GROMACS .gro file of C-alpha atoms in nm:
model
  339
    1UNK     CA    1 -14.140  10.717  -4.863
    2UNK     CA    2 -14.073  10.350  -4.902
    3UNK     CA    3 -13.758  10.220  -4.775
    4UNK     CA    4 -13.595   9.900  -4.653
    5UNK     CA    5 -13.278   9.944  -4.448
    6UNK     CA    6 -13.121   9.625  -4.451
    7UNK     CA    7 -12.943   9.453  -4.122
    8UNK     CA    8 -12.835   9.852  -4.051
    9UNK     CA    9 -12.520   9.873  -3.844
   10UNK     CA   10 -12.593  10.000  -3.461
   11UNK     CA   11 -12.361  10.316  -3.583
   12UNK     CA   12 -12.471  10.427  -3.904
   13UNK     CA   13 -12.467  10.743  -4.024
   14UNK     CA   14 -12.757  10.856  -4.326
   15UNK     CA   15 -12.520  11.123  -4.554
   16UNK     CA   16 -12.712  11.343  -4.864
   17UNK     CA   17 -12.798  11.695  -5.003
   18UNK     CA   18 -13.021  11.912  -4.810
   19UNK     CA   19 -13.455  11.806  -4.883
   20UNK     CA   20 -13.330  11.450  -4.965
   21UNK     CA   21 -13.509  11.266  -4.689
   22UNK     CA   22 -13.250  11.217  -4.353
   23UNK     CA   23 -13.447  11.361  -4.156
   24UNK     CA   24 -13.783  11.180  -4.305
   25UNK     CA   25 -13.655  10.829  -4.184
   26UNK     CA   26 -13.598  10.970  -3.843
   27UNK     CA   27 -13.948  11.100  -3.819
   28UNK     CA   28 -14.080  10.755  -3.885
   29UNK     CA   29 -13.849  10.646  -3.639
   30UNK     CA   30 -14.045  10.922  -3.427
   31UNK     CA   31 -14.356  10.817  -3.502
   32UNK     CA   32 -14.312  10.476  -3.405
   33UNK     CA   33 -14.197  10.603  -3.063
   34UNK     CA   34 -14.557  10.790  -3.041
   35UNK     CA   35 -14.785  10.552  -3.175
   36UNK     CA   36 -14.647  10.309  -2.923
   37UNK     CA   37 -14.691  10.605  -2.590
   38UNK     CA   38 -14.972  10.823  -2.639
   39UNK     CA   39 -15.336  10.832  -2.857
   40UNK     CA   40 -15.378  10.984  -3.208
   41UNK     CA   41 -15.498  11.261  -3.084
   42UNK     CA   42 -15.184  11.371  -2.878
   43UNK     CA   43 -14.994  11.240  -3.191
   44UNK     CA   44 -15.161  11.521  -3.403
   45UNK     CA   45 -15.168  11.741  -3.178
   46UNK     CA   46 -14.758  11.733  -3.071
   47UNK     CA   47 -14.712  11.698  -3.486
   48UNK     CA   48 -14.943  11.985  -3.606
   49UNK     CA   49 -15.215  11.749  -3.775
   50UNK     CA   50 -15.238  11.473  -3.999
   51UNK     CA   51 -15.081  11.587  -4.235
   52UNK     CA   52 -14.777  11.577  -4.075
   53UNK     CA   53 -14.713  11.217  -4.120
   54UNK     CA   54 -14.938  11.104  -4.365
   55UNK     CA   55 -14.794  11.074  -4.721
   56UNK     CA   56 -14.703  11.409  -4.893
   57UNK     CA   57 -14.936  11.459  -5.217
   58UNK     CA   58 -15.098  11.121  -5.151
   59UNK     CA   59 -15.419  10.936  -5.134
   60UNK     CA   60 -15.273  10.723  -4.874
   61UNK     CA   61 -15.475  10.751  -4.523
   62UNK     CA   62 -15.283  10.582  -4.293
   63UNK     CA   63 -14.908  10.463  -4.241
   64UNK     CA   64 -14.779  10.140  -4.214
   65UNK     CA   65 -14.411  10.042  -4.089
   66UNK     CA   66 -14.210   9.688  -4.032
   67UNK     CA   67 -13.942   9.512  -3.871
   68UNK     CA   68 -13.749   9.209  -3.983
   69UNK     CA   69 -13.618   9.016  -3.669
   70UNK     CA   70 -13.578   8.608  -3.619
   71UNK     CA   71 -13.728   8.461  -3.978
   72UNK     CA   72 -14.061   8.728  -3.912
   73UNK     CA   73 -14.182   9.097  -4.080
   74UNK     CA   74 -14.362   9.241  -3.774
   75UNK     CA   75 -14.584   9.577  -3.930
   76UNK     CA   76 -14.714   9.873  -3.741
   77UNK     CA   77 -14.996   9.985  -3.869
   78UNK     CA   78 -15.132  10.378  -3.765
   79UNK     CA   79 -15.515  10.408  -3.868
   80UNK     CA   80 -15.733  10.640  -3.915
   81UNK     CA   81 -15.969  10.645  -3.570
   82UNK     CA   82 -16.167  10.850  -3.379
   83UNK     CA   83 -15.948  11.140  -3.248
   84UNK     CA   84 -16.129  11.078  -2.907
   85UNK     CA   85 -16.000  10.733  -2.892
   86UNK     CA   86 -15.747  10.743  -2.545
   87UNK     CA   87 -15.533  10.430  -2.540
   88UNK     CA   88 -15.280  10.310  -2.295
   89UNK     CA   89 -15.072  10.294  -2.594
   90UNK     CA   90 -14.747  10.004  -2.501
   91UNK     CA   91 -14.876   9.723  -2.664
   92UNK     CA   92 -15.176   9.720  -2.457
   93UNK     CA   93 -15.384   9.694  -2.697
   94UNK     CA   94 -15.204   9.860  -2.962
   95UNK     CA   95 -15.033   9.930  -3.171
   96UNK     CA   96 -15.111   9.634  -3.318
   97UNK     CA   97 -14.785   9.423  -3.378
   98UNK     CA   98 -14.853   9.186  -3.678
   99UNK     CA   99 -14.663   8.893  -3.746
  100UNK     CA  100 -14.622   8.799  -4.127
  101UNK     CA  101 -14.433   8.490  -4.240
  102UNK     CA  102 -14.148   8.542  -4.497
  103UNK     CA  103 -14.224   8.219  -4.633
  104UNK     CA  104 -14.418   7.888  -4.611
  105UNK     CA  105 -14.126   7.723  -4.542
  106UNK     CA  106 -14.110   7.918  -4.228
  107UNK     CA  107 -14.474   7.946  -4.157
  108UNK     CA  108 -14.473   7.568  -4.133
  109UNK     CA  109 -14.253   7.583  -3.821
  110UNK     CA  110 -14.342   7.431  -3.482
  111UNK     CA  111 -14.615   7.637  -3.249
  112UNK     CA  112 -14.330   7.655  -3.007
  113UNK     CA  113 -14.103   7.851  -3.202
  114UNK     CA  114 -14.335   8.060  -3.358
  115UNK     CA  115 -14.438   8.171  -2.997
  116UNK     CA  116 -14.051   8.183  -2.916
  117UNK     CA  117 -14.042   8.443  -3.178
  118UNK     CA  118 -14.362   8.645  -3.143
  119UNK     CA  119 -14.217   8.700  -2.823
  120UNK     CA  120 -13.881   8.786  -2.899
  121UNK     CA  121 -13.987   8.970  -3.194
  122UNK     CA  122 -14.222   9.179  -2.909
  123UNK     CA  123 -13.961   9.258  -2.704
  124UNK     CA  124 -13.771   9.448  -2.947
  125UNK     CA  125 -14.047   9.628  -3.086
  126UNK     CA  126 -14.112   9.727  -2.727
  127UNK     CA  127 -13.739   9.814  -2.700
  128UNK     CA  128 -13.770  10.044  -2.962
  129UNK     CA  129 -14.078  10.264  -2.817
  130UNK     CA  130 -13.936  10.267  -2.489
  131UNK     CA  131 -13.574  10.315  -2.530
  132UNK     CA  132 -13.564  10.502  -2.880
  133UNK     CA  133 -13.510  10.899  -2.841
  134UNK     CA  134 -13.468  11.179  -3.162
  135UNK     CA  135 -13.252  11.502  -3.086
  136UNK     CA  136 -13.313  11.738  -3.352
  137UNK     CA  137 -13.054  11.971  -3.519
  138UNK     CA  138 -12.812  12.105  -3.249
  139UNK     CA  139 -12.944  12.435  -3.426
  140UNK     CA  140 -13.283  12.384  -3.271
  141UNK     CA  141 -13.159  12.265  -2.949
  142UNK     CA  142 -12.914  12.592  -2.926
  143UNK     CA  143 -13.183  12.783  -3.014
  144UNK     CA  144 -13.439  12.641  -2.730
  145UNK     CA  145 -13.157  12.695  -2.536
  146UNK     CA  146 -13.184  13.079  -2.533
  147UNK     CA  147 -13.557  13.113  -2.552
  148UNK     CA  148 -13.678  12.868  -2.267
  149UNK     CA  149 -13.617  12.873  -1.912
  150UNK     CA  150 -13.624  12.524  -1.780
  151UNK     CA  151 -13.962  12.412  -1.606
  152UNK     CA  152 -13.908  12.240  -1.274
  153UNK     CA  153 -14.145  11.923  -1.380
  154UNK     CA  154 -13.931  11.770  -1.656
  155UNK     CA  155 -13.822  11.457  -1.618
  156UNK     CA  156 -13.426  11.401  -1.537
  157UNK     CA  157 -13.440  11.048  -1.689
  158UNK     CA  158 -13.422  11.126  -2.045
  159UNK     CA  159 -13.376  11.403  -2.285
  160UNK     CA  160 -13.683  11.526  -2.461
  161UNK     CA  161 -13.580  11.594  -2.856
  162UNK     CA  162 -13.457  12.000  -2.823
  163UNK     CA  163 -13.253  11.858  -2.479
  164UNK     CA  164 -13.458  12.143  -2.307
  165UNK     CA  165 -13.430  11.948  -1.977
  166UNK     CA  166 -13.040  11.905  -2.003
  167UNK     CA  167 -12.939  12.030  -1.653
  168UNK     CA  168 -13.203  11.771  -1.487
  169UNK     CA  169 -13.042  11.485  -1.697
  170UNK     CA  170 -12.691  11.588  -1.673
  171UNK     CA  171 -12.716  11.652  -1.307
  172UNK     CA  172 -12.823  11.312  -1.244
  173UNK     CA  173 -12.540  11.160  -1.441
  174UNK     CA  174 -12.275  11.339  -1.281
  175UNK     CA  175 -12.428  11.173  -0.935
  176UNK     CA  176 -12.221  10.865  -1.061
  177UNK     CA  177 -11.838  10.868  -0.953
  178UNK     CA  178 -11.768  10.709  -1.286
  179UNK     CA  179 -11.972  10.847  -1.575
  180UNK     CA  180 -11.865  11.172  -1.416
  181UNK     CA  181 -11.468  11.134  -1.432
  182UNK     CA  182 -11.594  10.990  -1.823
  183UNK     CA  183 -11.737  11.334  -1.874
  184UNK     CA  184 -11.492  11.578  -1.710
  185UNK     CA  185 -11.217  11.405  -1.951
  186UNK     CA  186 -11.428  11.452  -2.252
  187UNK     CA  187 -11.471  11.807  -2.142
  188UNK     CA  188 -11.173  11.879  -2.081
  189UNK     CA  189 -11.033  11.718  -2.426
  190UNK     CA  190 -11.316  11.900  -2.635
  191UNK     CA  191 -11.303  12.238  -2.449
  192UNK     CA  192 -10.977  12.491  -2.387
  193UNK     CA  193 -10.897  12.533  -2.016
  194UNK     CA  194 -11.216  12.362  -1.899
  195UNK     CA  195 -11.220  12.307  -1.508
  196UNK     CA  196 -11.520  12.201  -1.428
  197UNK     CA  197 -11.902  12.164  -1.456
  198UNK     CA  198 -12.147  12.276  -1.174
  199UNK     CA  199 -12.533  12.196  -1.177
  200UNK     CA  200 -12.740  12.339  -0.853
  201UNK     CA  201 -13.120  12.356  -0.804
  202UNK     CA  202 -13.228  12.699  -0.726
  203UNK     CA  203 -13.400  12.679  -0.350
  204UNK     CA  204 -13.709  12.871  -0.413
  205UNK     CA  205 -13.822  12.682  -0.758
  206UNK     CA  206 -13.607  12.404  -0.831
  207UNK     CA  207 -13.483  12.500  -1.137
  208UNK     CA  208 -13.152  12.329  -1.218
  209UNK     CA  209 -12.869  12.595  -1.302
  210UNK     CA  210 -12.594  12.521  -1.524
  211UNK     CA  211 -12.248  12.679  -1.442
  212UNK     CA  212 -11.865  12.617  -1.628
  213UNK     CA  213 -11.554  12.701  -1.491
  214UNK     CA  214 -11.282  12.746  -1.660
  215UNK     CA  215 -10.883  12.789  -1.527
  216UNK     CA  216 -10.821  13.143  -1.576
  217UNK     CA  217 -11.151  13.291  -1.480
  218UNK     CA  218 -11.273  13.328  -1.133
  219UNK     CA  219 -11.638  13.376  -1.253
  220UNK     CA  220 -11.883  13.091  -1.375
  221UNK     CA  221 -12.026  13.120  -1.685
  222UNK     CA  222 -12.387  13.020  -1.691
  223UNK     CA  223 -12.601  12.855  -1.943
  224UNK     CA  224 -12.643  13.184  -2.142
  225UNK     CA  225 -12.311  13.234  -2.163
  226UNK     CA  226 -12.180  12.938  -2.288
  227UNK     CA  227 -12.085  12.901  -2.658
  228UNK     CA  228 -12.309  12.703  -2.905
  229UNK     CA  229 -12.076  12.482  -2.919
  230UNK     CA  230 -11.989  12.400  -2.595
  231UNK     CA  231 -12.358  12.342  -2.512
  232UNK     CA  232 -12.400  12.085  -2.807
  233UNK     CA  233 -12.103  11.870  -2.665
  234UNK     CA  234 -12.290  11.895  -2.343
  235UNK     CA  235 -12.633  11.753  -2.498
  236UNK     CA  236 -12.433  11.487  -2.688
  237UNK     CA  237 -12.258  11.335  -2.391
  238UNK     CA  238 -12.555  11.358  -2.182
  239UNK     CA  239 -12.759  11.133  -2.433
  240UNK     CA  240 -12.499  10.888  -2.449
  241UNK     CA  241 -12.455  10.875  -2.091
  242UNK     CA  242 -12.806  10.914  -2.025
  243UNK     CA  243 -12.892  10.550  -1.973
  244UNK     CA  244 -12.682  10.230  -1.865
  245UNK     CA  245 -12.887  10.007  -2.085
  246UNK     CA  246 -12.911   9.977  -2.455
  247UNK     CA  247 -13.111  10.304  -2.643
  248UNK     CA  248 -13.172  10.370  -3.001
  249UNK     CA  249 -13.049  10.760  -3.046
  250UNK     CA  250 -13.126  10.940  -3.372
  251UNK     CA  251 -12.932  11.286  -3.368
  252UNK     CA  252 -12.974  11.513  -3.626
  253UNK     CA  253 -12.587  11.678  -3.760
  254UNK     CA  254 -12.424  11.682  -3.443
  255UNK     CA  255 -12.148  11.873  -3.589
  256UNK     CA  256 -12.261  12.222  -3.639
  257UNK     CA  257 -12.073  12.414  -3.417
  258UNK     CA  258 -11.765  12.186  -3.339
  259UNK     CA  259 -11.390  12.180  -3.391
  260UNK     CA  260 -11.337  11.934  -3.666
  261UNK     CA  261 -11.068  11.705  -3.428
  262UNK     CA  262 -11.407  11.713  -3.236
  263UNK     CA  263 -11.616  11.596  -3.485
  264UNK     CA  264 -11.363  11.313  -3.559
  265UNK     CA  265 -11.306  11.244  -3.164
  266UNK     CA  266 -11.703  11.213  -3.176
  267UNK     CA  267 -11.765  10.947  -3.401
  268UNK     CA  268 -11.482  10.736  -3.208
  269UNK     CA  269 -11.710  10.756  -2.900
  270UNK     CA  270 -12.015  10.702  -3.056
  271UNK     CA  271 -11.925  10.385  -3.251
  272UNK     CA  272 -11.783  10.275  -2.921
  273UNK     CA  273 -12.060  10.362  -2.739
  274UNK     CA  274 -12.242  10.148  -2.910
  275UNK     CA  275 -12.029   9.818  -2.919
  276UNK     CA  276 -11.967   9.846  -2.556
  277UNK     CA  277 -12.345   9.935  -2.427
  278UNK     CA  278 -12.532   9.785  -2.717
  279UNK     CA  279 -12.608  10.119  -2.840
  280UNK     CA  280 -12.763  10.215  -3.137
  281UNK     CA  281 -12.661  10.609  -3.258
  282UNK     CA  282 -12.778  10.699  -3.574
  283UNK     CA  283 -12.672  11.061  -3.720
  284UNK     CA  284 -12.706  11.226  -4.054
  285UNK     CA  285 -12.490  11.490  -4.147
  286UNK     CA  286 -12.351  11.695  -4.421
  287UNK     CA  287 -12.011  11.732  -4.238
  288UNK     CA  288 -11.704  11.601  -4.482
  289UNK     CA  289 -11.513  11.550  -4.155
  290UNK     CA  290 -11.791  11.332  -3.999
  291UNK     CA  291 -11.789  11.132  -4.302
  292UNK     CA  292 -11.367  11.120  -4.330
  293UNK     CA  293 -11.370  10.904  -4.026
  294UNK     CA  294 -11.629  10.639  -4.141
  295UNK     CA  295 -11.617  10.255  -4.291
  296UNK     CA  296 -11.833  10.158  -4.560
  297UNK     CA  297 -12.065   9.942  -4.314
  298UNK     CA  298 -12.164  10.268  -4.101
  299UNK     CA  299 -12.288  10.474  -4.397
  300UNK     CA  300 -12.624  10.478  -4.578
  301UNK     CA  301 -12.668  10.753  -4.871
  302UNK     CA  302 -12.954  10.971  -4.945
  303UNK     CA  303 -13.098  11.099  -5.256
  304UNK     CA  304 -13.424  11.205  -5.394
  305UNK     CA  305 -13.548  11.110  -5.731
  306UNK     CA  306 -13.868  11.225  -5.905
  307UNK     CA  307 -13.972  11.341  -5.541
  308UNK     CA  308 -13.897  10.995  -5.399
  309UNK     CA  309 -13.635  10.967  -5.086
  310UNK     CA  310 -13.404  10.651  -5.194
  311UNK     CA  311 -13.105  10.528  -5.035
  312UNK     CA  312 -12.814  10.325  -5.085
  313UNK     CA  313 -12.627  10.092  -4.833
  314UNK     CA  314 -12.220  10.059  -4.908
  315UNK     CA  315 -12.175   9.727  -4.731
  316UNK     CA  316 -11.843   9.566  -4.863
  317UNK     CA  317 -11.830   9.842  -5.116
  318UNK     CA  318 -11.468   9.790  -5.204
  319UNK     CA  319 -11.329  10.215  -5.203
  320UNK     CA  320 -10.977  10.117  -5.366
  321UNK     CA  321 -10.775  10.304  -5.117
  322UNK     CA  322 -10.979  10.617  -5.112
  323UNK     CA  323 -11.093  10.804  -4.770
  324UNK     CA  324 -11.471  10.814  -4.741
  325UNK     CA  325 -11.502  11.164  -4.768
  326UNK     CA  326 -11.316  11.199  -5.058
  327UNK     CA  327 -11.535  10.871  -5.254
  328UNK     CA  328 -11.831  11.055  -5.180
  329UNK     CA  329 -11.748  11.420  -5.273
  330UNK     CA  330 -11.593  11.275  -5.619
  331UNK     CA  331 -11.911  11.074  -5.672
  332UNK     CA  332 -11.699  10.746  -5.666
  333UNK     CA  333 -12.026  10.611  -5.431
  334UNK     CA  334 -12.247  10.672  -5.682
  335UNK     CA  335 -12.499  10.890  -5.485
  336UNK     CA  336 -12.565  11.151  -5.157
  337UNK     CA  337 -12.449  11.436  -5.366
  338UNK     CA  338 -12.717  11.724  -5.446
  339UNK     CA  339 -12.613  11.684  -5.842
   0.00000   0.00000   0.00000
């Protein structure tokens, strides 16, 4: 896969037919993440091998990424090496961070600035390994959800990509007056006769025990017996609200299981999510009501030609009056379609 997202929006949304490549460019995305936290070895072993992330039905041993920022291309590169190799792996030593000049013109530029950039141009690299987080299909996550039992030594800092350590993130946030008022109204919007939320560790092993009330039942209902639906807007607000400072979220169709007006309600407070924290929430879908609520700037399409993933950016892509939903299930965008 060879792409080049241009100057991507912080909210952008990847739309296109099922085996098309969405959930390849998060992957990368993914992959950076590792290569920048752990060694090869850990890599293969959390992926299932090589051959995971090397180039399908390719020669190709080794994979190379880059980043455009301040006049620079900065490349990861992901070698082959010795699966023994451990390696304190956030920038210290690697992964090695190259800078290439776009031009002479530019390569001719004082020391000064070039160090002013290298250093900038850092910085956001490292802001993408630390702060960047994937949350597959809410499918997966519902699923984990009734076949794991949480263990009492995940972290409550972050959500892991099937959210299997919600209750130790989600009790945290709710520790903060504010962000929890934030999430009791979103609750309370998104679910019917929603009271409130409850989050206890058990004494004996720590575990953290979700509970909902609701106004017309006197008992709780527990994690179990919550509705797919209701645990997905859970796992979405608790990424969001996860961290105060900026974080690059990838989530994987966030609608299955939700009320359309919640879908549309969604993509309100994830675009301003991202404007007012600095944000960056990227989804793909194949939800028409996702798409009905976006502008031309926040979506990229998919297709796949002759086995290659391609996309297509709609910046100032003029949609003479249409909705986007309706431009992109009448083919009037010229792509993201499965025919």
């Amino acid at each position: 896969m060879d792409l080049d997202i241009v100057e991507p929006n912080p909210f952008t949304v990847f739309v296109g037919p099922n085996g098309s490549g969405k959930s390849n460019i998060f992957e990368a995305l993914e992959l950076v993440n590792l290569i920048g936290n752990m060694s090869q070895y850990k890599i293969e072993d959390i992926l299932g091998g090589k051959e995971s992330y090397l180039p399908f039905n390719s020669s190709i041993d080794k994979v190379e990424m880059s980043f455009k920022y301040e006049g620079n291309v900065y490349s990861y590169e992901f070698p082959e090496v010795p699966v023994t190799t451990t390696v304190n792996r956030i920038f210290t030593p690697a992964p090695t961070l190259t800078p290439t000049p776009v031009s002479e013109t530019e390569n001719s530029k004082a020391n000064s600035t070039t160090k002013a950039l290298n250093n900038n141009s850092i910085s956001f690299a490292k802001w993408i390994v630390l702060n960047f987080i994937r949350l597959r299909s809410s499918i997966s996550i519902v699923s984990n959800k009734r076949g794991n039992e949480q263990k009492n030594y995940q972290s409550s800092e972050k959500l892991d990509s099937l959210a299997s350590n919600l209750e130790m993130v989600l009790k945290r946030i709710l520790q903060d007056k504010i962000k929890s008022e934030e999430i009791l109204d979103w609750l309370g919007l998104f679910i019917p006769e929603f009271e409130r939320i409850e989050i206890k560790s058990e004494e004996i092993n720590g575990e953290a025990k979700l509970k909902i009330y609701e106004k017309n039942t006197k008992r709780a209902f527990h994690k179990h017996l919550i509705s797919d639906g209701t645990y997905n807007i859970l796992t979405l607000l608790t990424a969001v609200y996860q961290s105060d400072e900026p974080q690059f979220l990838c989530i994987e169709e966030p609608e299955n299981g939700l009320h359309p007006q919640v879908i549309k309600e969604l993509v309100h407070f994830f675009r301003d999510a991202c404007e007012e924290k600095g944000h960056y929430i990227w989804l793909n879908t194949h939800s028409q009501t996702l798409v009905s609520q976006l502008q031309p700037e926040e979506i990229i399409l998919v297709n796949k030609k002759k086995g290659e993933t391609i996309i297509k950016q709609l910046k100032n892509h003029n949609m003479h009056g249409l909705r986007m939903d309706e431009a992109w299930l009448t083919a009037a965008l010229g792509g993201g379609l499965p025919w």
